[in-house]
Amino acid sequence: MGQHLIFQLLLFLLLLMTVCVSAMYPRTSRLGMVSKSMKSALNAELSSDFVTYYYNQTLDHFNYRPESYTSFQQRYLINSAYWGGANSSSPIFVYTGDEGRITGAAAFAGFMVDLASQFKGLLLYIEHRYYGDSVPFRSIDIAFNNTSTLGYFSSTQALADYAELITNLKKNLSAENCPVIAIGGSYGGMLASWFRLKYPHVVIGALASSAPILYFDDITPHNGYDSIVTKDFRETSETCYTTIKQSWSEIDEVAAQPNGLANLSQIFRTCEPLNSSQQLKLYLESTYDASAQYDNPPAHYVSDICNAIDGAPEGTSILGRVAEGVNASAGPPCHRIYDFQPSNMNGWLWQTCTEIVIPYGRGENDTMFQASPFDLNDYTKTCQGIFGASVTPRPHWITTEFGGQDIKSVLGNFASNIIFSNGLRDPYSIGGVLQDISESVVAVYTLKGAHCLDLRTPMPSDPDWLVAQRDKEIKIVASWLAEYNAKRPTS
Amino acid sequence: MGQHLIFQLLLFLLLLMTVCVSAMYPRTSRLGMVSKSMKSALNAELSSDFVTYYYNQTLDHFNYRPESYTSFQQRYLINSAYWGGANSSSPIFVYTGDEGRITGAAAFAGFMVDLASQFKGLLLYIEHRYYGDSVPFRSIDIAFNNTSTLGYFSSTQALADYAELITNLKKNLSAENCPVIAIGGSYGGMLASWFRLKYPHVVIGALASSAPILYFDDITPHNGYDSIVTKDFRETSETCYTTIKQSWSEIDEVAAQPNGLANLSQIFRTCEPLNSSQQLKLYLESTYDASAQYDNPPAHYVSDICNAIDGAPEGTSILGRVAEGVNASAGPPCHRIYDFQPSNMNGWLWQTCTEIVIPYGRGENDTMFQASPFDLNDYTKTCQGIFGASVTPRPHWITTEFGGQDIKSVLGNFASNIIFSNGLRDPYSIGGVLQDISESVVAVYTLKGAHCLDLRTPMPSDPDWLVAQRDKEIKIVASWLAEYNAKRPTS
């Protein structure tokens, strides 16, 4: 398949898969697979305890050009229902906003409400610049119109936003003595951990859930993500894995025949005729990827697919089985398969085309997918095609700015108070920190969880291992607060 | 005196006084007071061991606007005469360039050569952007022409420059395993400590000499600098201190008389007639300030002045004594007193007008000087008058970005491997870290030293307390390197 299509696939992954709440299932019309908590997060049902505010934020913290002084309205939410107040130095839990509307993150990360109720905490959720209602230049159309206005969109600026906003808010609340703890998931988890690393004077600790901070440069093997997807399927069923693995060349073979695409359209029950076999393969791959990444209880997406593949009547062809797999859940009568159209209005695409360069790729036979190596030249060309010739990804910037290589020695000697939480079924966990680095920079992971599971609202039906993970996190947070309070001069 | 003149005084201080090597004495034609090491630094006599290179540096690390990708030639010097090489993981000592030509810093900081010879280190000196030969946009005239080109001139950009350059250089030298230690004095010392705080994955430790990182916001009393100058003079001689303290109103009194300025010009032997008494007072104040700040052995500027003041024949008037004081060293036959003309071509002035907002000031009777409180509005207006209406100082940025409040608890819980060295006769020491913060974030100071003394080339004539200070620093550096080597996997 052509380089451009390979790259489309990568962008597709990048676009959809680094958030705690996937917007993918609705997009592919498979709403039946969306769990209740996901739906509520997507619809952002927030109680009246969550109050919206706007902060007059500095556009450019690091330069002093005339435009640097421009300000924009940054949205943040506050829930003070549980707060013990400034006088008691009660903590502040801040969600370091990720690549979506902050209302979605607030609705999703219900664990924060539990933390607030346990520790009498104030809840603060800050929206990331250029997302949701926090877009500079007063309108998305202007902000995304060209790279002169879009160019202030970076993770370092976002972190400085958080530092400035938190510092000001604490002053306004006379809460200078209240300890702040950063919390985030996925990209928001990276930001939470980076925030603790870069602004230890602003936050005393960070809970970074499913944060693949090591998936940059060559720290993590390029095929890490796909190898975990593969493992998830293979551990669920060896035959399911084999069937999927064989299906790609089968698709190629059928597609090469006369009426091949029409046959594929029929086998896979697509709503519209397929334009290319690539289109189908992208759809299947993204389905497997999302199934693995969001395979959190009470859902069991991977099993659903594999049960359908393995359970098809004897004699069913490989493609017939795979089609049963993607039909597994209660979906609509047909699959709506779109070509992914990269848009210069997409914020996450901008971030991946500038600094969040995660080198996804895979070789021959090292996953259940066909080979698709990472190619920086192609990546760059595609980004320039979308955003303009000046936009050149900086693949080494994240590790230069935040580190990553030799993480154990660097964080071990320097950092403190960070929880890196993961579920090992999450393909992104491969780029996470999975080893304790010191007494207070710790890895808390589960074998059975997937992406951002611990951040969700605790439910009575939660399995014991999830309850245990959250309990451990609560105990660690309690120890940070106790240490902070013990060291504070009593005044 | 008018607000504008008060501010001129502040700018004068800012402009001259935050470097290890003062350019002040030559400017005031008092070359006789410049010590040998100072002269050699000003003339930048570097041996052929120092080789000059240029790095193609990114103009804007934090944004992705079309202009952000512009690059400029950043000068750096390398001295590899002592280096043990990459194979032996020999260390790299890097001078984090300050507000001057890097050749001057390299010539001044001779202690680094000692460190290199002791530890088989590579010496690297990186010039700060917008100084010396490291000016973007190919020419000073263009770079300083307006705030659109000047606006990329900030400490955070400079630190990112250092991170990128060091990371690349290590790769090119296959020296990834070589530990790097940052060293700097005065503003360069702030940068060294901030670099260790923000880029612990790039440098394993920092020696920050005379770095007033706490002289921001209201952490240090505004009058801190002047109160140390006052203390230096008062401890040298109570009568000297009293004479100086009384002289200001005497000057005002004489100036108010008919022919007062002409009389003052005569008393103080100025080369040209004085335009105002303020001009004289600025000259005197800056002389006292510099005498205190650079009162490093073998010089003894403060004593020289006080001996002359106290030693004037009995019956000499207060102004006559003060005039003897400033005549003390072998100077030219007359004092050349300039009005300080703030220039928009001055890099340090730009930095003080944007982010390095040190709130110098003093009240009535709290120093040996007349009152001159810090006034942010006036400060801002003056900066806008020099650089244009958009340039608004950000007085809280440094503490937001690098911290400062509650430094003991923040650094104690987070940082490691920083030496804050000071000489307590240095007026800037008041804004330095003077207490051990943890086992490896330590304060190493001398009672008798002044600004940046430890960084100078060691001399046989150095007093024991200075030798002891440097020995302590060497031992600490040795412990960092030993710890680093012990933790490295042997491969």
JSON list of N, CA and C in Angstrom, two decimals, chain B residues 84-132:
[
{"chain": "B", "resi": 84, "resn": "GLY", "atom": "N", "xyz": [39.00, 13.51, 29.18]},
{"chain": "B", "resi": 84, "resn": "GLY", "atom": "CA", "xyz": [39.31, 12.09, 29.16]},
{"chain": "B", "resi": 84, "resn": "GLY", "atom": "C", "xyz": [38.61, 11.35, 28.03]},
{"chain": "B", "resi": 85, "resn": "GLY", "atom": "N", "xyz": [37.66, 11.99, 27.37]},
{"chain": "B", "resi": 85, "resn": "GLY", "atom": "CA", "xyz": [36.99, 11.38, 26.23]},
{"chain": "B", "resi": 85, "resn": "GLY", "atom": "C", "xyz": [35.69, 10.70, 26.59]},
{"chain": "B", "resi": 86, "resn": "ALA", "atom": "N", "xyz": [34.95, 10.38, 25.54]},
{"chain": "B", "resi": 86, "resn": "ALA", "atom": "CA", "xyz": [33.63, 9.80, 25.71]},
{"chain": "B", "resi": 86, "resn": "ALA", "atom": "C", "xyz": [33.70, 8.38, 26.26]},
{"chain": "B", "resi": 87, "resn": "ASN", "atom": "N", "xyz": [34.73, 7.65, 25.85]},
{"chain": "B", "resi": 87, "resn": "ASN", "atom": "CA", "xyz": [34.80, 6.23, 26.26]},
{"chain": "B", "resi": 87, "resn": "ASN", "atom": "C", "xyz": [34.92, 6.07, 27.76]},
{"chain": "B", "resi": 88, "resn": "SER", "atom": "N", "xyz": [35.55, 7.03, 28.40]},
{"chain": "B", "resi": 88, "resn": "SER", "atom": "CA", "xyz": [35.71, 6.94, 29.85]},
{"chain": "B", "resi": 88, "resn": "SER", "atom": "C", "xyz": [34.62, 7.70, 30.58]},
{"chain": "B", "resi": 89, "resn": "SER", "atom": "N", "xyz": [33.57, 8.10, 29.84]},
{"chain": "B", "resi": 89, "resn": "SER", "atom": "CA", "xyz": [32.47, 8.86, 30.45]},
{"chain": "B", "resi": 89, "resn": "SER", "atom": "C", "xyz": [32.98, 10.04, 31.27]},
{"chain": "B", "resi": 90, "resn": "SER", "atom": "N", "xyz": [33.99, 10.69, 30.74]},
{"chain": "B", "resi": 90, "resn": "SER", "atom": "CA", "xyz": [34.53, 11.87, 31.43]},
{"chain": "B", "resi": 90, "resn": "SER", "atom": "C", "xyz": [33.52, 13.02, 31.37]},
{"chain": "B", "resi": 91, "resn": "PRO", "atom": "N", "xyz": [33.53, 13.85, 32.39]},
{"chain": "B", "resi": 91, "resn": "PRO", "atom": "CA", "xyz": [32.45, 14.85, 32.50]},
{"chain": "B", "resi": 91, "resn": "PRO", "atom": "C", "xyz": [32.59, 16.01, 31.52]},
{"chain": "B", "resi": 92, "resn": "ILE", "atom": "N", "xyz": [31.51, 16.72, 31.39]},
{"chain": "B", "resi": 92, "resn": "ILE", "atom": "CA", "xyz": [31.47, 17.94, 30.59]},
{"chain": "B", "resi": 92, "resn": "ILE", "atom": "C", "xyz": [31.02, 19.07, 31.51]},
{"chain": "B", "resi": 93, "resn": "PHE", "atom": "N", "xyz": [31.84, 20.11, 31.61]},
{"chain": "B", "resi": 93, "resn": "PHE", "atom": "CA", "xyz": [31.47, 21.29, 32.39]},
{"chain": "B", "resi": 93, "resn": "PHE", "atom": "C", "xyz": [31.01, 22.37, 31.43]},
{"chain": "B", "resi": 94, "resn": "VAL", "atom": "N", "xyz": [29.79, 22.83, 31.63]},
{"chain": "B", "resi": 94, "resn": "VAL", "atom": "CA", "xyz": [29.25, 23.80, 30.68]},
{"chain": "B", "resi": 94, "resn": "VAL", "atom": "C", "xyz": [28.96, 25.12, 31.38]},
{"chain": "B", "resi": 95, "resn": "TYR", "atom": "N", "xyz": [29.50, 26.19, 30.84]},
{"chain": "B", "resi": 95, "resn": "TYR", "atom": "CA", "xyz": [29.16, 27.52, 31.34]},
{"chain": "B", "resi": 95, "resn": "TYR", "atom": "C", "xyz": [27.88, 27.97, 30.66]},
{"chain": "B", "resi": 96, "resn": "THR", "atom": "N", "xyz": [26.86, 28.21, 31.46]},
{"chain": "B", "resi": 96, "resn": "THR", "atom": "CA", "xyz": [25.58, 28.68, 30.93]},
{"chain": "B", "resi": 96, "resn": "THR", "atom": "C", "xyz": [25.69, 30.19, 30.75]},
{"chain": "B", "resi": 97, "resn": "GLY", "atom": "N", "xyz": [25.95, 30.56, 29.52]},
{"chain": "B", "resi": 97, "resn": "GLY", "atom": "CA", "xyz": [26.30, 31.94, 29.17]},
{"chain": "B", "resi": 97, "resn": "GLY", "atom": "C", "xyz": [25.38, 32.99, 29.75]},
{"chain": "B", "resi": 98, "resn": "ASP", "atom": "N", "xyz": [25.96, 34.12, 30.14]},
{"chain": "B", "resi": 98, "resn": "ASP", "atom": "CA", "xyz": [25.20, 35.18, 30.77]},
{"chain": "B", "resi": 98, "resn": "ASP", "atom": "C", "xyz": [25.10, 36.39, 29.86]},
{"chain": "B", "resi": 99, "resn": "GLU", "atom": "N", "xyz": [24.89, 37.55, 30.45]},
{"chain": "B", "resi": 99, "resn": "GLU", "atom": "CA", "xyz": [24.62, 38.74, 29.64]},
{"chain": "B", "resi": 99, "resn": "GLU", "atom": "C", "xyz": [25.89, 39.41, 29.17]},
{"chain": "B", "resi": 100, "resn": "GLY", "atom": "N", "xyz": [26.68, 38.66, 28.44]},
{"chain": "B", "resi": 100, "resn": "GLY", "atom": "CA", "xyz": [27.90, 39.24, 27.88]},
{"chain": "B", "resi": 100, "resn": "GLY", "atom": "C", "xyz": [28.47, 38.31, 26.83]},
{"chain": "B", "resi": 101, "resn": "ARG", "atom": "N", "xyz": [29.58, 38.74, 26.26]},
{"chain": "B", "resi": 101, "resn": "ARG", "atom": "CA", "xyz": [30.26, 37.87, 25.29]},
{"chain": "B", "resi": 101, "resn": "ARG", "atom": "C", "xyz": [30.76, 36.63, 26.02]},
{"chain": "B", "resi": 102, "resn": "ILE", "atom": "N", "xyz": [30.65, 35.50, 25.40]},
{"chain": "B", "resi": 102, "resn": "ILE", "atom": "CA", "xyz": [31.04, 34.26, 26.07]},
{"chain": "B", "resi": 102, "resn": "ILE", "atom": "C", "xyz": [32.56, 34.21, 26.27]},
{"chain": "B", "resi": 103, "resn": "THR", "atom": "N", "xyz": [33.29, 34.91, 25.43]},
{"chain": "B", "resi": 103, "resn": "THR", "atom": "CA", "xyz": [34.74, 34.93, 25.59]},
{"chain": "B", "resi": 103, "resn": "THR", "atom": "C", "xyz": [35.12, 35.58, 26.93]},
{"chain": "B", "resi": 104, "resn": "GLY", "atom": "N", "xyz": [34.38, 36.59, 27.33]},
{"chain": "B", "resi": 104, "resn": "GLY", "atom": "CA", "xyz": [34.63, 37.23, 28.61]},
{"chain": "B", "resi": 104, "resn": "GLY", "atom": "C", "xyz": [34.38, 36.29, 29.77]},
{"chain": "B", "resi": 105, "resn": "ALA", "atom": "N", "xyz": [33.26, 35.57, 29.71]},
{"chain": "B", "resi": 105, "resn": "ALA", "atom": "CA", "xyz": [32.94, 34.64, 30.79]},
{"chain": "B", "resi": 105, "resn": "ALA", "atom": "C", "xyz": [33.98, 33.52, 30.86]},
{"chain": "B", "resi": 106, "resn": "ALA", "atom": "N", "xyz": [34.39, 33.04, 29.69]},
{"chain": "B", "resi": 106, "resn": "ALA", "atom": "CA", "xyz": [35.37, 31.95, 29.66]},
{"chain": "B", "resi": 106, "resn": "ALA", "atom": "C", "xyz": [36.70, 32.41, 30.25]},
{"chain": "B", "resi": 107, "resn": "ALA", "atom": "N", "xyz": [37.09, 33.63, 29.95]},
{"chain": "B", "resi": 107, "resn": "ALA", "atom": "CA", "xyz": [38.34, 34.15, 30.48]},
{"chain": "B", "resi": 107, "resn": "ALA", "atom": "C", "xyz": [38.23, 34.37, 31.99]},
{"chain": "B", "resi": 108, "resn": "PHE", "atom": "N", "xyz": [37.07, 34.82, 32.41]},
{"chain": "B", "resi": 108, "resn": "PHE", "atom": "CA", "xyz": [36.90, 35.11, 33.84]},
{"chain": "B", "resi": 108, "resn": "PHE", "atom": "C", "xyz": [36.86, 33.84, 34.69]},
{"chain": "B", "resi": 109, "resn": "ALA", "atom": "N", "xyz": [36.08, 32.86, 34.23]},
{"chain": "B", "resi": 109, "resn": "ALA", "atom": "CA", "xyz": [35.77, 31.71, 35.08]},
{"chain": "B", "resi": 109, "resn": "ALA", "atom": "C", "xyz": [36.88, 30.65, 35.03]},
{"chain": "B", "resi": 110, "resn": "GLY", "atom": "N", "xyz": [38.08, 31.07, 35.40]},
{"chain": "B", "resi": 110, "resn": "GLY", "atom": "CA", "xyz": [39.23, 30.17, 35.32]},
{"chain": "B", "resi": 110, "resn": "GLY", "atom": "C", "xyz": [39.14, 28.95, 36.22]},
{"chain": "B", "resi": 111, "resn": "PHE", "atom": "N", "xyz": [38.29, 29.02, 37.23]},
{"chain": "B", "resi": 111, "resn": "PHE", "atom": "CA", "xyz": [38.10, 27.85, 38.10]},
{"chain": "B", "resi": 111, "resn": "PHE", "atom": "C", "xyz": [37.62, 26.63, 37.31]},
{"chain": "B", "resi": 112, "resn": "MET", "atom": "N", "xyz": [36.92, 26.90, 36.20]},
{"chain": "B", "resi": 112, "resn": "MET", "atom": "CA", "xyz": [36.45, 25.78, 35.38]},
{"chain": "B", "resi": 112, "resn": "MET", "atom": "C", "xyz": [37.62, 24.99, 34.80]},
{"chain": "B", "resi": 113, "resn": "VAL", "atom": "N", "xyz": [38.68, 25.69, 34.46]},
{"chain": "B", "resi": 113, "resn": "VAL", "atom": "CA", "xyz": [39.85, 24.99, 33.92]},
{"chain": "B", "resi": 113, "resn": "VAL", "atom": "C", "xyz": [40.44, 24.08, 34.99]},
{"chain": "B", "resi": 114, "resn": "ASP", "atom": "N", "xyz": [40.43, 24.56, 36.22]},
{"chain": "B", "resi": 114, "resn": "ASP", "atom": "CA", "xyz": [40.89, 23.71, 37.33]},
{"chain": "B", "resi": 114, "resn": "ASP", "atom": "C", "xyz": [40.02, 22.46, 37.46]},
{"chain": "B", "resi": 115, "resn": "LEU", "atom": "N", "xyz": [38.73, 22.66, 37.39]},
{"chain": "B", "resi": 115, "resn": "LEU", "atom": "CA", "xyz": [37.81, 21.52, 37.47]},
{"chain": "B", "resi": 115, "resn": "LEU", "atom": "C", "xyz": [38.09, 20.54, 36.35]},
{"chain": "B", "resi": 116, "resn": "ALA", "atom": "N", "xyz": [38.27, 21.07, 35.14]},
{"chain": "B", "resi": 116, "resn": "ALA", "atom": "CA", "xyz": [38.54, 20.20, 33.99]},
{"chain": "B", "resi": 116, "resn": "ALA", "atom": "C", "xyz": [39.81, 19.40, 34.21]},
{"chain": "B", "resi": 117, "resn": "SER", "atom": "N", "xyz": [40.82, 20.06, 34.72]},
{"chain": "B", "resi": 117, "resn": "SER", "atom": "CA", "xyz": [42.09, 19.34, 34.89]},
{"chain": "B", "resi": 117, "resn": "SER", "atom": "C", "xyz": [41.97, 18.29, 36.00]},
{"chain": "B", "resi": 118, "resn": "GLN", "atom": "N", "xyz": [41.18, 18.58, 37.01]},
{"chain": "B", "resi": 118, "resn": "GLN", "atom": "CA", "xyz": [41.02, 17.61, 38.10]},
{"chain": "B", "resi": 118, "resn": "GLN", "atom": "C", "xyz": [40.19, 16.40, 37.66]},
{"chain": "B", "resi": 119, "resn": "PHE", "atom": "N", "xyz": [39.15, 16.66, 36.87]},
{"chain": "B", "resi": 119, "resn": "PHE", "atom": "CA", "xyz": [38.19, 15.59, 36.56]},
{"chain": "B", "resi": 119, "resn": "PHE", "atom": "C", "xyz": [38.26, 15.14, 35.10]},
{"chain": "B", "resi": 120, "resn": "LYS", "atom": "N", "xyz": [39.31, 15.53, 34.41]},
{"chain": "B", "resi": 120, "resn": "LYS", "atom": "CA", "xyz": [39.44, 15.20, 32.98]},
{"chain": "B", "resi": 120, "resn": "LYS", "atom": "C", "xyz": [38.21, 15.65, 32.19]},
{"chain": "B", "resi": 121, "resn": "GLY", "atom": "N", "xyz": [37.79, 16.85, 32.47]},
{"chain": "B", "resi": 121, "resn": "GLY", "atom": "CA", "xyz": [36.54, 17.33, 31.89]},
{"chain": "B", "resi": 121, "resn": "GLY", "atom": "C", "xyz": [36.70, 18.04, 30.56]},
{"chain": "B", "resi": 122, "resn": "LEU", "atom": "N", "xyz": [35.65, 17.98, 29.77]},
{"chain": "B", "resi": 122, "resn": "LEU", "atom": "CA", "xyz": [35.54, 18.82, 28.59]},
{"chain": "B", "resi": 122, "resn": "LEU", "atom": "C", "xyz": [34.94, 20.15, 29.04]},
{"chain": "B", "resi": 123, "resn": "LEU", "atom": "N", "xyz": [35.48, 21.25, 28.53]},
{"chain": "B", "resi": 123, "resn": "LEU", "atom": "CA", "xyz": [34.92, 22.56, 28.87]},
{"chain": "B", "resi": 123, "resn": "LEU", "atom": "C", "xyz": [34.10, 23.09, 27.71]},
{"chain": "B", "resi": 124, "resn": "LEU", "atom": "N", "xyz": [32.89, 23.49, 28.02]},
{"chain": "B", "resi": 124, "resn": "LEU", "atom": "CA", "xyz": [31.96, 24.00, 27.00]},
{"chain": "B", "resi": 124, "resn": "LEU", "atom": "C", "xyz": [31.39, 25.31, 27.52]},
{"chain": "B", "resi": 125, "resn": "TYR", "atom": "N", "xyz": [31.46, 26.34, 26.71]},
{"chain": "B", "resi": 125, "resn": "TYR", "atom": "CA", "xyz": [30.93, 27.65, 27.09]},
{"chain": "B", "resi": 125, "resn": "TYR", "atom": "C", "xyz": [29.94, 28.06, 26.02]},
{"chain": "B", "resi": 126, "resn": "ILE", "atom": "N", "xyz": [28.69, 28.23, 26.40]},
{"chain": "B", "resi": 126, "resn": "ILE", "atom": "CA", "xyz": [27.67, 28.56, 25.40]},
{"chain": "B", "resi": 126, "resn": "ILE", "atom": "C", "xyz": [27.26, 30.01, 25.57]},
{"chain": "B", "resi": 127, "resn": "GLU", "atom": "N", "xyz": [27.30, 30.73, 24.48]},
{"chain": "B", "resi": 127, "resn": "GLU", "atom": "CA", "xyz": [26.91, 32.14, 24.54]},
{"chain": "B", "resi": 127, "resn": "GLU", "atom": "C", "xyz": [25.40, 32.27, 24.58]},
{"chain": "B", "resi": 128, "resn": "HIS", "atom": "N", "xyz": [24.93, 33.17, 25.41]},
{"chain": "B", "resi": 128, "resn": "HIS", "atom": "CA", "xyz": [23.49, 33.43, 25.56]},
{"chain": "B", "resi": 128, "resn": "HIS", "atom": "C", "xyz": [22.97, 34.12, 24.31]},
{"chain": "B", "resi": 129, "resn": "ARG", "atom": "N", "xyz": [21.80, 33.72, 23.85]},
{"chain": "B", "resi": 129, "resn": "ARG", "atom": "CA", "xyz": [21.22, 34.35, 22.67]},
{"chain": "B", "resi": 129, "resn": "ARG", "atom": "C", "xyz": [21.10, 35.87, 22.85]},
{"chain": "B", "resi": 130, "resn": "TYR", "atom": "N", "xyz": [21.32, 36.57, 21.79]},
{"chain": "B", "resi": 130, "resn": "TYR", "atom": "CA", "xyz": [21.25, 38.04, 21.70]},
{"chain": "B", "resi": 130, "resn": "TYR", "atom": "C", "xyz": [22.46, 38.74, 22.33]},
{"chain": "B", "resi": 131, "resn": "TYR", "atom": "N", "xyz": [23.46, 37.98, 22.76]},
{"chain": "B", "resi": 131, "resn": "TYR", "atom": "CA", "xyz": [24.69, 38.61, 23.23]},
{"chain": "B", "resi": 131, "resn": "TYR", "atom": "C", "xyz": [25.85, 38.18, 22.33]},
{"chain": "B", "resi": 132, "resn": "GLY", "atom": "N", "xyz": [26.88, 39.02, 22.34]},
{"chain": "B", "resi": 132, "resn": "GLY", "atom": "CA", "xyz": [28.11, 38.67, 21.62]},
{"chain": "B", "resi": 132, "resn": "GLY", "atom": "C", "xyz": [27.85, 38.37, 20.16]}
]
